[in-house]
Coordinates of C-alpha atoms and ligand atoms in Angstrom, one line a residue:
M1 CA -19.6 -88.8 32.2
T2 CA -20.7 -85.3 31.7
T3 CA -21.1 -84.5 28.0
T4 CA -24.1 -82.1 28.1
I5 CA -24.6 -79.2 30.5
G6 CA -28.0 -77.8 30.9
F7 CA -28.6 -74.1 31.9
I8 CA -31.5 -72.7 33.7
G9 CA -30.7 -69.0 33.2
A10 CA -28.7 -67.7 30.3
G11 CA -27.7 -64.2 31.4
N12 CA -24.3 -62.9 32.5
I13 CA -23.2 -66.0 34.3
G14 CA -25.1 -68.6 32.3
G15 CA -23.9 -67.2 29.0
T16 CA -20.3 -67.0 30.2
L17 CA -20.3 -70.5 31.6
A18 CA -21.9 -71.7 28.3
R19 CA -19.1 -70.0 26.3
L20 CA -16.5 -71.7 28.5
A21 CA -18.3 -75.0 28.3
V22 CA -18.6 -75.0 24.5
A23 CA -14.9 -74.1 24.2
A24 CA -14.1 -77.0 26.5
G25 CA -16.0 -79.4 24.2
Y26 CA -19.4 -79.8 26.1
D27 CA -22.8 -79.6 24.5
V28 CA -25.0 -77.0 26.2
V29 CA -28.8 -76.7 26.4
L30 CA -29.8 -73.1 27.3
S31 CA -33.0 -71.8 28.8
N32 CA -34.4 -68.7 30.3
S33 CA -37.7 -67.3 31.5
R34 CA -38.9 -65.8 28.2
G35 CA -38.6 -68.9 26.0
P36 CA -36.2 -70.6 23.5
E37 CA -36.9 -68.1 20.7
T38 CA -35.2 -65.3 22.7
L39 CA -32.0 -67.4 22.9
V40 CA -31.4 -67.5 19.1
D41 CA -28.6 -64.9 19.2
L42 CA -26.6 -66.6 22.0
V43 CA -27.1 -70.0 20.5
T44 CA -26.0 -68.8 17.1
E45 CA -22.9 -67.3 18.6
L46 CA -22.1 -70.5 20.4
G47 CA -22.5 -72.7 17.3
G48 CA -23.5 -76.3 16.8
S49 CA -22.9 -77.5 20.3
A50 CA -25.6 -75.2 21.7
R51 CA -29.4 -75.5 21.6
P52 CA -32.2 -73.4 23.0
A53 CA -34.8 -75.0 25.3
T54 CA -37.3 -74.5 28.0
P55 CA -36.1 -74.9 31.6
E56 CA -37.8 -78.3 31.8
Q57 CA -35.9 -79.5 28.7
A58 CA -32.6 -78.0 29.9
A59 CA -33.1 -79.8 33.2
A60 CA -34.0 -83.1 31.5
E61 CA -31.2 -83.0 28.9
G62 CA -28.3 -81.9 31.0
D63 CA -26.1 -84.5 32.6
V64 CA -25.2 -81.6 34.9
V65 CA -27.5 -78.6 35.2
V66 CA -26.5 -75.1 36.2
V67 CA -29.1 -73.0 38.0
T68 CA -28.1 -69.3 37.4
I69 CA -31.1 -67.1 37.9
P70 CA -32.1 -64.4 40.3
L71 CA -32.6 -66.1 43.7
K72 CA -36.2 -64.9 44.0
A73 CA -37.0 -67.3 41.1
Y74 CA -35.6 -70.4 42.6
R75 CA -39.0 -72.0 43.3
D76 CA -39.6 -72.0 39.5
V77 CA -36.7 -74.5 38.9
P78 CA -38.3 -77.7 37.8
V79 CA -38.0 -80.4 40.4
E80 CA -38.9 -83.7 38.6
P81 CA -36.4 -83.6 35.7
L82 CA -33.6 -82.8 38.1
R83 CA -34.2 -85.8 40.3
G84 CA -30.9 -87.6 41.0
K85 CA -28.9 -85.0 39.1
V86 CA -25.9 -82.8 40.0
V87 CA -27.1 -79.2 40.1
I88 CA -24.6 -76.3 40.1
D89 CA -26.0 -73.3 42.0
T90 CA -24.4 -69.9 41.2
N91 CA -27.1 -67.8 42.9
N92 CA -26.6 -65.0 45.4
Y93 CA -28.9 -63.2 47.6
Y94 CA -29.5 -59.5 46.9
P95 CA -32.6 -58.4 48.9
E96 CA -33.0 -55.2 46.8
R97 CA -33.5 -57.5 43.8
D98 CA -34.8 -60.7 45.4
G99 CA -36.9 -59.3 48.2
H100 CA -36.2 -60.2 51.8
V101 CA -36.0 -63.9 52.7
A102 CA -36.3 -64.3 56.5
E103 CA -34.2 -67.4 56.8
L104 CA -31.4 -65.7 54.9
D105 CA -31.6 -62.5 56.8
D106 CA -31.3 -64.3 60.2
E107 CA -28.6 -66.6 58.7
S108 CA -30.5 -69.8 59.7
T109 CA -29.8 -71.1 56.2
T110 CA -27.9 -70.3 53.1
T111 CA -28.9 -69.7 49.5
S112 CA -27.8 -73.1 48.2
E113 CA -29.5 -74.9 51.1
L114 CA -32.8 -73.2 50.0
L115 CA -32.3 -74.5 46.5
Q116 CA -31.4 -78.0 47.9
A117 CA -34.6 -77.9 50.0
H118 CA -36.5 -77.1 46.8
L119 CA -34.7 -80.0 45.0
P120 CA -34.6 -82.7 47.7
E121 CA -33.6 -85.5 45.4
S122 CA -30.9 -83.6 43.5
H123 CA -27.3 -83.0 44.5
V124 CA -26.7 -79.3 44.7
V125 CA -23.2 -77.9 44.6
K126 CA -22.5 -74.2 45.2
A127 CA -20.0 -72.9 42.7
F128 CA -19.1 -70.0 40.4
N129 CA -21.1 -67.6 42.7
N130 CA -18.1 -65.6 44.0
I131 CA -16.7 -64.3 40.7
F132 CA -17.8 -61.4 38.5
F133 CA -18.9 -62.8 35.1
E134 CA -16.3 -60.9 33.1
H135 CA -13.6 -62.2 35.4
L136 CA -15.0 -65.7 35.1
F137 CA -14.3 -65.5 31.4
S138 CA -11.0 -63.7 31.5
R139 CA -9.4 -65.6 34.3
A140 CA -10.1 -69.1 33.0
R141 CA -6.9 -71.0 32.3
E142 CA -6.0 -74.6 31.2
S143 CA -5.0 -77.2 33.8
G144 CA -1.4 -76.8 34.8
D145 CA -1.2 -73.1 33.9
P146 CA 0.6 -71.3 36.7
E147 CA -1.9 -68.4 36.5
R148 CA -4.9 -70.7 37.0
S149 CA -7.3 -69.6 39.8
V150 CA -9.1 -71.6 42.5
L151 CA -12.8 -71.3 43.2
P152 CA -14.6 -72.7 46.2
I153 CA -17.2 -75.4 46.1
A154 CA -19.6 -76.7 48.8
G155 CA -22.1 -79.5 48.7
D156 CA -23.5 -82.4 50.8
D157 CA -22.7 -85.2 48.3
P158 CA -19.0 -86.0 47.7
G159 CA -19.7 -87.6 44.3
A160 CA -21.5 -84.5 43.1
K161 CA -18.6 -82.4 44.2
A162 CA -16.2 -84.7 42.3
T163 CA -18.3 -84.2 39.2
V164 CA -18.4 -80.5 39.6
R165 CA -14.6 -80.4 40.2
D166 CA -14.2 -82.2 36.8
V167 CA -16.4 -79.7 35.1
M168 CA -14.6 -76.8 36.7
D169 CA -11.3 -78.3 35.6
R170 CA -12.4 -78.4 32.0
L171 CA -13.8 -74.9 32.2
G172 CA -10.5 -73.5 33.5
Y173 CA -10.5 -73.5 37.3
D174 CA -9.3 -75.6 40.2
A175 CA -11.7 -76.2 43.0
L176 CA -11.3 -75.9 46.8
D177 CA -13.8 -78.0 48.8
V178 CA -15.1 -75.8 51.6
G179 CA -17.4 -78.5 53.0
P180 CA -21.1 -79.2 53.1
L181 CA -23.7 -76.7 51.7
A182 CA -24.1 -75.1 55.2
E183 CA -20.5 -73.8 54.8
G184 CA -21.4 -71.9 51.7
W185 CA -21.8 -68.7 53.8
R186 CA -18.0 -68.5 53.8
Y187 CA -18.1 -67.2 50.2
Q188 CA -21.5 -65.6 49.9
R189 CA -22.1 -61.9 49.2
D190 CA -20.2 -59.4 51.4
T191 CA -17.5 -61.9 52.6
A192 CA -13.8 -61.5 51.9
A193 CA -13.9 -64.5 49.6
Y194 CA -16.6 -63.0 47.4
A195 CA -16.1 -61.3 44.0
G196 CA -13.8 -58.6 45.4
L197 CA -11.3 -61.3 46.1
F198 CA -10.2 -60.9 42.5
V199 CA -9.9 -57.1 42.6
V200 CA -7.0 -54.9 43.9
D201 CA -7.4 -51.2 44.3
D202 CA -10.9 -51.2 42.7
D203 CA -9.3 -52.1 39.4
W204 CA -12.1 -54.4 38.0
A205 CA -10.5 -54.4 34.5
H206 CA -7.5 -56.3 35.7
P207 CA -8.6 -59.1 38.0
R208 CA -5.9 -61.0 39.9
Q209 CA -5.3 -64.7 40.1
A210 CA -7.1 -66.4 43.1
T211 CA -4.4 -68.7 44.3
R212 CA -5.2 -71.4 46.9
P213 CA -3.4 -69.6 49.7
L214 CA -5.2 -66.3 48.9
L215 CA -8.6 -68.0 48.8
E216 CA -7.9 -69.9 52.1
E217 CA -6.8 -66.6 53.7
K218 CA -10.1 -65.0 52.6
L219 CA -12.2 -67.9 53.8
A220 CA -10.5 -67.7 57.2
T221 CA -11.2 -64.0 57.3
A222 CA -14.9 -64.8 56.9
Q223 CA -14.7 -67.1 59.9
R224 CA -12.9 -64.5 62.0
Y225 CA -15.6 -61.8 61.2
R226 CA -18.4 -64.3 62.1
D227 CA -16.6 -65.2 65.4
M228 CA -16.4 -61.4 66.2
A229 CA -20.0 -60.8 65.4
Ligands
NAP1 N1 -23.4 -61.2 37.3 C1 -22.4 -61.7 38.0 O1 -21.2 -61.4 37.8 C2 -22.7 -62.9 39.0 C3 -21.6 -63.5 39.5 C4 -21.8 -64.6 40.4 C5 -23.1 -65.0 40.7 N2 -24.1 -64.3 40.2 C6 -25.5 -64.8 40.6 O2 -25.9 -65.7 39.6 C7 -27.3 -65.6 39.3 C8 -27.4 -65.2 37.8 O3 -26.8 -63.9 37.6 P1 -26.7 -63.2 36.2 O4 -25.8 -62.0 36.4 O5 -26.3 -64.2 35.2 O6 -28.2 -62.8 36.0 P2 -28.9 -62.2 34.7 O7 -27.8 -61.7 33.7 O8 -29.9 -61.3 35.2 O9 -29.5 -63.5 34.0 C9 -30.6 -64.2 34.7 C10 -31.1 -65.3 33.8 O10 -32.0 -66.0 34.6 C11 -33.2 -66.2 33.7 N3 -34.4 -66.3 34.6 C12 -34.9 -65.4 35.4 N4 -36.0 -66.0 36.0 C13 -36.1 -67.2 35.5 C14 -37.0 -68.3 35.7 N5 -38.1 -68.2 36.5 N6 -36.8 -69.4 35.0 C15 -35.8 -69.6 34.1 N7 -34.9 -68.6 33.9 C16 -35.1 -67.5 34.6 C17 -33.2 -64.9 32.9 O11 -34.0 -65.1 31.8 P3 -34.9 -63.9 31.1 O12 -33.9 -62.9 30.7 O13 -35.6 -64.5 30.0 O14 -35.8 -63.4 32.2 C18 -31.7 -64.8 32.5 O15 -31.4 -65.6 31.5 C19 -27.8 -64.5 40.2 O16 -28.3 -65.2 41.4 C20 -26.6 -63.7 40.6 O17 -26.7 -63.1 41.8 C21 -24.0 -63.3 39.3

C-alpha cells in the first residue's frame, strides 16, 4: 500500500502534487538539486506529513516516487534506491531548456522510455505531464464528483499502472490507460492531448474539465496527425 510518496523535484509540479498528496493523507518526502535546507518553506507550509531530503533519501523512502525535474537532468535520478519501485514520470522535452536529444528529435523513443532505460529495474509510469501545474491543483476533484477530470497514463507494467491509478484517484483524478510507455507520445508536448486540452479561447484562468470523451478525442487527433505526417 502506498503511504509515502517521494519526490525528486519540488518545483511547480512537484510542489503541487505534494500539496494534493498531503491533503489526501499521504506522507511526502521532498528533494531537489540544491539540498534539503532549501525546502524548509515548502515543508513548513505542508505541515507534519512532509519532510525534506536528498534525492537518494526521497527515492529510498517513497513507496511510490515522482520524478519531476527538467528532462536534461534525468541521468541524475538515483538508480539503486528506485530498484523495483513504481516511478511516476511527469517530465516533458523542451529542447530550448533541455538541449537537443537526438532520439527524441527523430521520435525513435519517448521521454518516459528514456527514464525507463535509465531505471531498468523500476516501473515507470508516465502521468501528470499533460496538465499545467495551476490547473493540476484547481481541477482536482474527489471521486464521484461530476466535474472530475481524466488524465492519461502509460506504462509497461500493469501492476504499476494500477498503483498509479490509485494514487491519482486519491489526488483527485481518474486515469485513462493509453498503453505501454511507447504510446506516451500521444500526450507529449505539442499534441492535442497536452496542456492546452484544458484551455478554451486561451483562457488559462478557467480550465475546463477533461472528460473521458474529450481526452479520447484529443488522443485520436494525435494519431491522425501522425498518420498524415
Ligand atoms: N510546469 C508545469 O506546469 C508542468 C506541467 C507538466 C509537466 N511539467 C514537466 O515536469 C517537470 C518539472 O516541471 P516543473 O515546472 O515542476 O519544474 P520546476 O518548477 O523548474 O522544478 C524543477 C525541480 O526539479 C529540481 N531539480 C532540477 N535538477 C535536479 C536534479 N538533478 N536532481 C534533483 N532535483 C532536480 C529543481 O530543484 P532546484 O530548484 O533545487 O534546482 C526543482 O525542484 C519538467 O520536465 C516539466 O517539463 C511541467
